[in-house]
Short mmCIF file of C-alpha atoms in Angstrom, two decimals:
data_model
loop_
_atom_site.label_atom_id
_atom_site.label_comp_id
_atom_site.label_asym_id
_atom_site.label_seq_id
_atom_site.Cartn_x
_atom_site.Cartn_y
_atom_site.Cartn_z
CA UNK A 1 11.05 24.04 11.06
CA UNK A 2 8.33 24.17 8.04
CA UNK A 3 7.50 21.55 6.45
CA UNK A 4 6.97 22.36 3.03
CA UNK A 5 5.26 19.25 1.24
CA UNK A 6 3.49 16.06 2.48
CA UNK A 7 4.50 13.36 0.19
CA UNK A 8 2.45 10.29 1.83
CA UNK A 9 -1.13 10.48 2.47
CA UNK A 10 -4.18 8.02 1.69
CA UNK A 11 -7.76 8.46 0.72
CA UNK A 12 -10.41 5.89 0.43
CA UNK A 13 -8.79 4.45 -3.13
CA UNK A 14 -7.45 2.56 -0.20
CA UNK A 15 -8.17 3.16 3.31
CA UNK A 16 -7.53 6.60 4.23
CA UNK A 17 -11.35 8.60 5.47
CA UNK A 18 -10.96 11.45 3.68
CA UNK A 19 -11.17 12.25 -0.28
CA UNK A 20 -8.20 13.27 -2.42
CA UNK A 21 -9.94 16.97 -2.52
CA UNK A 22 -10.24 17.03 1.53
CA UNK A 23 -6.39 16.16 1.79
CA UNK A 24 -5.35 18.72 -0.69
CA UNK A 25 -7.48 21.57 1.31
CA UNK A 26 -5.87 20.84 4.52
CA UNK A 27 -2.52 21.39 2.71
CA UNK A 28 -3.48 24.12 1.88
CA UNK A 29 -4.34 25.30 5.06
CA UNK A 30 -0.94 24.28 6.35
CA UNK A 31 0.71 26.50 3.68
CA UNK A 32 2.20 23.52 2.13
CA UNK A 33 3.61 24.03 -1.76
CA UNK A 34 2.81 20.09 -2.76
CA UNK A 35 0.85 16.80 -0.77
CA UNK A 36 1.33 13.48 -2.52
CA UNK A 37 -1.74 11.23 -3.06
CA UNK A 38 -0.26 7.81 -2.04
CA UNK A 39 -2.61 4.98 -1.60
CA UNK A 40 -1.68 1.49 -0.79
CA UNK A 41 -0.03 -0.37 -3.82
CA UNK A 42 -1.87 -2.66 -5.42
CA UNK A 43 -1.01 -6.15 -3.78
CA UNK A 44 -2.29 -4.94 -0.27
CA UNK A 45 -4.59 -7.84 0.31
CA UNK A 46 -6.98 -5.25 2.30
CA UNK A 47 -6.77 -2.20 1.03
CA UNK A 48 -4.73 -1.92 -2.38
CA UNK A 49 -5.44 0.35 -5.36
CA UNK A 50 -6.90 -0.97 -8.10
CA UNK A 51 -5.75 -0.27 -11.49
CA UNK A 52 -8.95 0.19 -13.04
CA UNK A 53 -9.72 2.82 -10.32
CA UNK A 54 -6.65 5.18 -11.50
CA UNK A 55 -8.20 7.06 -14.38
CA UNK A 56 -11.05 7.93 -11.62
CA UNK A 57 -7.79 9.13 -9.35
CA UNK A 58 -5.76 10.88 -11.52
CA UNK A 59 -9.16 12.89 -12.95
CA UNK A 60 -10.37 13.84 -9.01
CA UNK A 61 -6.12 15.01 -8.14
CA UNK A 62 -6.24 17.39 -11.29
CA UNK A 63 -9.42 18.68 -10.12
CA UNK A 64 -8.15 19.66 -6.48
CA UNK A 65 -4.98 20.75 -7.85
CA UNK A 66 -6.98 23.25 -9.70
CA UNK A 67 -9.30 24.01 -7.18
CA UNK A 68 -6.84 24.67 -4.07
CA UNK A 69 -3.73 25.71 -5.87
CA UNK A 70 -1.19 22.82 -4.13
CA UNK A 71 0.71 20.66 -6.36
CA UNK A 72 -1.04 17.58 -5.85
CA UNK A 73 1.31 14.52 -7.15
CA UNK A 74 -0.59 11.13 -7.85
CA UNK A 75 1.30 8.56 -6.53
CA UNK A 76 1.42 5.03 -4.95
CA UNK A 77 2.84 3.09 -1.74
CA UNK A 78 3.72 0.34 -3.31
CA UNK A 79 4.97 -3.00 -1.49
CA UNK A 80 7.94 -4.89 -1.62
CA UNK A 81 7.20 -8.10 -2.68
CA UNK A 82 10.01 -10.21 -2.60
CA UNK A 83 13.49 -10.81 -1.30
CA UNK A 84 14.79 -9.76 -5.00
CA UNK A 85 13.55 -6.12 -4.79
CA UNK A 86 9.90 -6.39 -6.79
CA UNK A 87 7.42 -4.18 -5.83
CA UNK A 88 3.89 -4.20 -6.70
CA UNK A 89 4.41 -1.08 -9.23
CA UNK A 90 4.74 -2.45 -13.09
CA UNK A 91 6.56 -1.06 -15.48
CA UNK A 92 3.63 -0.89 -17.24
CA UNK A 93 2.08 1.33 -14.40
CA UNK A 94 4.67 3.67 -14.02
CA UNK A 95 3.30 6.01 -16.80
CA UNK A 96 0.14 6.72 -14.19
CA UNK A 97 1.94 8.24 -11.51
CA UNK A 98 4.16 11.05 -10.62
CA UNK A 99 5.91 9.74 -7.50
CA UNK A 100 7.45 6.37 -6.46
CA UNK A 101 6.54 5.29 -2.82
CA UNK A 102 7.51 1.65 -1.29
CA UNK A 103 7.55 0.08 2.29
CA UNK A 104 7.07 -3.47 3.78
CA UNK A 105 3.36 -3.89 4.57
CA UNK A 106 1.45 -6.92 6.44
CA UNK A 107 -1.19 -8.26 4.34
CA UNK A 108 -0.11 -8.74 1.33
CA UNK A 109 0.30 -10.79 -1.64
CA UNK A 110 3.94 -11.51 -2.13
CA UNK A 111 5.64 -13.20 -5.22
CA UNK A 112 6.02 -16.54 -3.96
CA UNK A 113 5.36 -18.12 -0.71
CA UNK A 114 9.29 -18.12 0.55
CA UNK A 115 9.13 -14.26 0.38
CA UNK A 116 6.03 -13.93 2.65
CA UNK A 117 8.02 -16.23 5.15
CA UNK A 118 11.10 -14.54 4.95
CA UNK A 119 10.36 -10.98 4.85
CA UNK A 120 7.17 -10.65 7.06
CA UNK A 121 6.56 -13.92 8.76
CA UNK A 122 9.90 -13.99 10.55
CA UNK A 123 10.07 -9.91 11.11
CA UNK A 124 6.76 -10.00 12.29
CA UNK A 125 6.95 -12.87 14.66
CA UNK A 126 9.81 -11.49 16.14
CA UNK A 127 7.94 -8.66 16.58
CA UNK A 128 5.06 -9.68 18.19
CA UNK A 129 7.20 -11.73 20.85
CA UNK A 130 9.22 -8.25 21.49
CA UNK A 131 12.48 -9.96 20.22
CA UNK A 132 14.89 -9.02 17.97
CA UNK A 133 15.12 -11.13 15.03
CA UNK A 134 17.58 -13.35 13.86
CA UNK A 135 20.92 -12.23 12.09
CA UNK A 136 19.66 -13.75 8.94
CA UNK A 137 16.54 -12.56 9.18
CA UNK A 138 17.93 -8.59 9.35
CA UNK A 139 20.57 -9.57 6.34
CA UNK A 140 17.45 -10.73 4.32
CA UNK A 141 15.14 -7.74 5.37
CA UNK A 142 18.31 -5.46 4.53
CA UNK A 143 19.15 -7.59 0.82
CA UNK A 144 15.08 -6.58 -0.09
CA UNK A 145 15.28 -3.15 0.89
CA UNK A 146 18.91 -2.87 -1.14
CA UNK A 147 17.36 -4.55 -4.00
CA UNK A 148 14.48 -2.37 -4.20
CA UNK A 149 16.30 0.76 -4.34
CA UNK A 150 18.91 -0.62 -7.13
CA UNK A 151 16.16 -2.02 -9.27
CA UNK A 152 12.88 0.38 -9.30
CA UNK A 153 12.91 4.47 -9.31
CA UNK A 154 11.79 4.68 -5.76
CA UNK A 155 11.80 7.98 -4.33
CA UNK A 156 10.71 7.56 -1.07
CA UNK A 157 11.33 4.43 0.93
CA UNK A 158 7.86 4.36 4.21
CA UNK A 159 8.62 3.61 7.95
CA UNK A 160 11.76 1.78 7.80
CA UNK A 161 12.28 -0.98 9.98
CA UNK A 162 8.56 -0.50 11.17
CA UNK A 163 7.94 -4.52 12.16
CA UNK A 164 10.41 -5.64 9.06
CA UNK A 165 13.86 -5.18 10.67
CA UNK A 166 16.93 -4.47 8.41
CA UNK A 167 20.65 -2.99 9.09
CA UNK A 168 19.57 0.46 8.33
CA UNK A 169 23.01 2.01 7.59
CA UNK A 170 23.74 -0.72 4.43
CA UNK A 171 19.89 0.57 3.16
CA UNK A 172 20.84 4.26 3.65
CA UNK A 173 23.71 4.13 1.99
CA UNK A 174 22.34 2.69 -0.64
CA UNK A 175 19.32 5.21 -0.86
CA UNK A 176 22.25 7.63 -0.91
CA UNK A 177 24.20 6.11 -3.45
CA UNK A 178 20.72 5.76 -5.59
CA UNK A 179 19.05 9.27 -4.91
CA UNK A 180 15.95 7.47 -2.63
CA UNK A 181 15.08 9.50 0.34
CA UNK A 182 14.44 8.02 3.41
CA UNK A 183 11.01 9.41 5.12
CA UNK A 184 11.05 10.08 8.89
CA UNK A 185 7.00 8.93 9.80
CA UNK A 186 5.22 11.03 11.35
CA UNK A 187 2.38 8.35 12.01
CA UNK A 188 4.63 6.03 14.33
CA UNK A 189 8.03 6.43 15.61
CA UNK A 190 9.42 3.39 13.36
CA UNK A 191 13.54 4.42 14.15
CA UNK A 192 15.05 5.67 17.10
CA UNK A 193 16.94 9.19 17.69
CA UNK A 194 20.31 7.36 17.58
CA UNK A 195 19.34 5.29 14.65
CA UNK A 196 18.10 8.28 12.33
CA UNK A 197 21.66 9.91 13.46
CA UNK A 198 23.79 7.09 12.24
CA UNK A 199 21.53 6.78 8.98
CA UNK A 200 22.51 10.70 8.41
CA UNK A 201 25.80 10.27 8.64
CA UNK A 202 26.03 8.07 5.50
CA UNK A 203 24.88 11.17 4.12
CA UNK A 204 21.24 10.13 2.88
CA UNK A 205 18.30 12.34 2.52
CA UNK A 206 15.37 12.61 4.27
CA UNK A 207 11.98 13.88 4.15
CA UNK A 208 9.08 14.00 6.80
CA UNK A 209 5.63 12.73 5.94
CA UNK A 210 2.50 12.37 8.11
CA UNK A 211 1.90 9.08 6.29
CA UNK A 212 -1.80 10.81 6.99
CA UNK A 213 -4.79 8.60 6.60
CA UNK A 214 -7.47 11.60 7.55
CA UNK A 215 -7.25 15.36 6.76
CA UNK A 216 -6.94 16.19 10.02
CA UNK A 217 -3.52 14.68 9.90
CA UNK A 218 -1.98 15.93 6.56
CA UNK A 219 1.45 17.86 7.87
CA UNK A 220 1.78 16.82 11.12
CA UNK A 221 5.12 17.15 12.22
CA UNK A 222 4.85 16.24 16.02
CA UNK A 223 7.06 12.86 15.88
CA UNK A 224 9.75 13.83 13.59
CA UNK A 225 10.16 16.89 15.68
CA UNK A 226 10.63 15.00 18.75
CA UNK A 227 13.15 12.77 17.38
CA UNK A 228 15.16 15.41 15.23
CA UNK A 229 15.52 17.20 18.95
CA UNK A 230 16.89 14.24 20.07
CA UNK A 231 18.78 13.31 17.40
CA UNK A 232 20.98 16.45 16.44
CA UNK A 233 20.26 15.22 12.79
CA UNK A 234 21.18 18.51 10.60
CA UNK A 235 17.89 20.04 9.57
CA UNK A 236 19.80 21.00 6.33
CA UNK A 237 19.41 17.18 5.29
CA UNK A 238 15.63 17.38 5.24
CA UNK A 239 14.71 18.49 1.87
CA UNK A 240 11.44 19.20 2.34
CA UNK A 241 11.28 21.66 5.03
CA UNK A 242 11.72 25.46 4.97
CA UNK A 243 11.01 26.08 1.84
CA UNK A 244 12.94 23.20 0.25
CA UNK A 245 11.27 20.53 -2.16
CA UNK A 246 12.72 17.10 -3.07
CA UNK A 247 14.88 16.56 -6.53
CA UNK A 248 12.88 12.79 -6.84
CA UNK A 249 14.82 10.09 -8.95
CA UNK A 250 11.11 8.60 -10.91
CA UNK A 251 11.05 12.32 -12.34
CA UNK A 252 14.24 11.67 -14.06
CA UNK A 253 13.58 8.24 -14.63
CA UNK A 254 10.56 8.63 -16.72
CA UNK A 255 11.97 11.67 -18.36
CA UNK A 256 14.54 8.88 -19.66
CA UNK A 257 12.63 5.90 -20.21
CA UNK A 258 9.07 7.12 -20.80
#
């Protein structure tokens, strides 16, 4: 197994150490055809993008993609931000970037005050006590996920059920339904082997990312490679491996609406 493009990776736009140049070099060296610039969105409390920031981004990702030859896509991890789907990506925004990232994140700043309880104050309780949490909880987690794929472009939903617990089957059929892959993290093992295999057989998509916040990282494979094994997920549903590269919805979407 090759992996073919990185699609998540951070530089210090938000927290990541190394620059946007640095990360596209060590694709390079990897033999990778694309790497996705994807900082945290912008309503990470800590570490979010700042708008006025992207003309500075999308000028230093045009100069590495000239300089080291690798498609070098300027996107965004945005952040859920509410039990009705909203992310922290505009539609005002979307004209900036080139890919669509979105995941559940700590520290943010949600829409209203009931959606910071209900999507990460419960989850992450439950978490930190090493429970499972409540029924209502998951059916909540899973109705944000479902909305966020049904209402926004995304092409790549980040580290599913990593501390924000949802019925993953419900979410990948929906990603499957809406053309959003699901990534497999290579950063922290955020599904099990028999949990990927069930999500495959609603016949979603997947791609690997190292979800890299240094160069050294930038197409590591280790994790997903030690899950796939155990998983007997068919490589063949892994578009961006072996040569293969993504068909993302946001493309289209702008294409349309832009």
């Amino acid at each position: 197994m090759n992996l073919t493009a990185d699609y998540h990776t951070h530089t210090p736009y938000s927290h990541g150490k190394n620059t946007v140049w640095e990360n596209a070099k060590a694709a390079k060296a990897k033999g990778l055809k694309q790497i996705g610039i994807t900082d945290h969105g912008f309503n990470h409390l800590l570490f979010g993008l700042k708008r006025k920031k992207l003309s500075d981004l999308r000028a230093e990702i045009d100069d590495a993609e000239k300089i080291t030859g690798v498609k070098v896509l300027m996107g965004m991890e945005s952040n859920l931000i509410s039990v009705g789907g909203e992310t922290d990506m505009k539609e005002s925004d979307l004209q900036y970037f080139d890919l669509y990232l979105c995941g559940i994140h700590e520290v943010l700043k949600y829409k209203k005050l009931s959606d910071f309880y209900n999507i990460m104050v419960k989850n992450y309780a439950a978490y930190k006590l090493g429970r499972t949490p409540s029924n209502k909880t998951i059916e909540t987690t899973t109705r944000a996920y479902i909305n966020a794929v049904k209402n926004n472009p995304i092409d790549i939903l980040t580290h599913i059920n990593y501390k924000c617990y949802c019925n993953l089957e419900e979410v990948a059929k929906c990603c499957a339904d809406y053309g959003t892959y699901i990534e497999i993290n290579t950063k922290k093992r955020h599904v099990s082997a028999e949990e990927l295999y069930k999500m495959a057989a609603t016949g979603v998509r997947f791609v690997i990312d190292s979800d890299a916040h240094s160069a050294d990282r930038v197409g590591d494979t280790k994790i997903a490679e030690e899950i796939l094994k155990e998983s007997s997920v068919p490589l063949e549903q892994i578009d961006n491996i072996d040569g293969r590269l993504p068909k993302f919805r946001f493309q289209e979407y702008k294409a349309k609406k832009l």
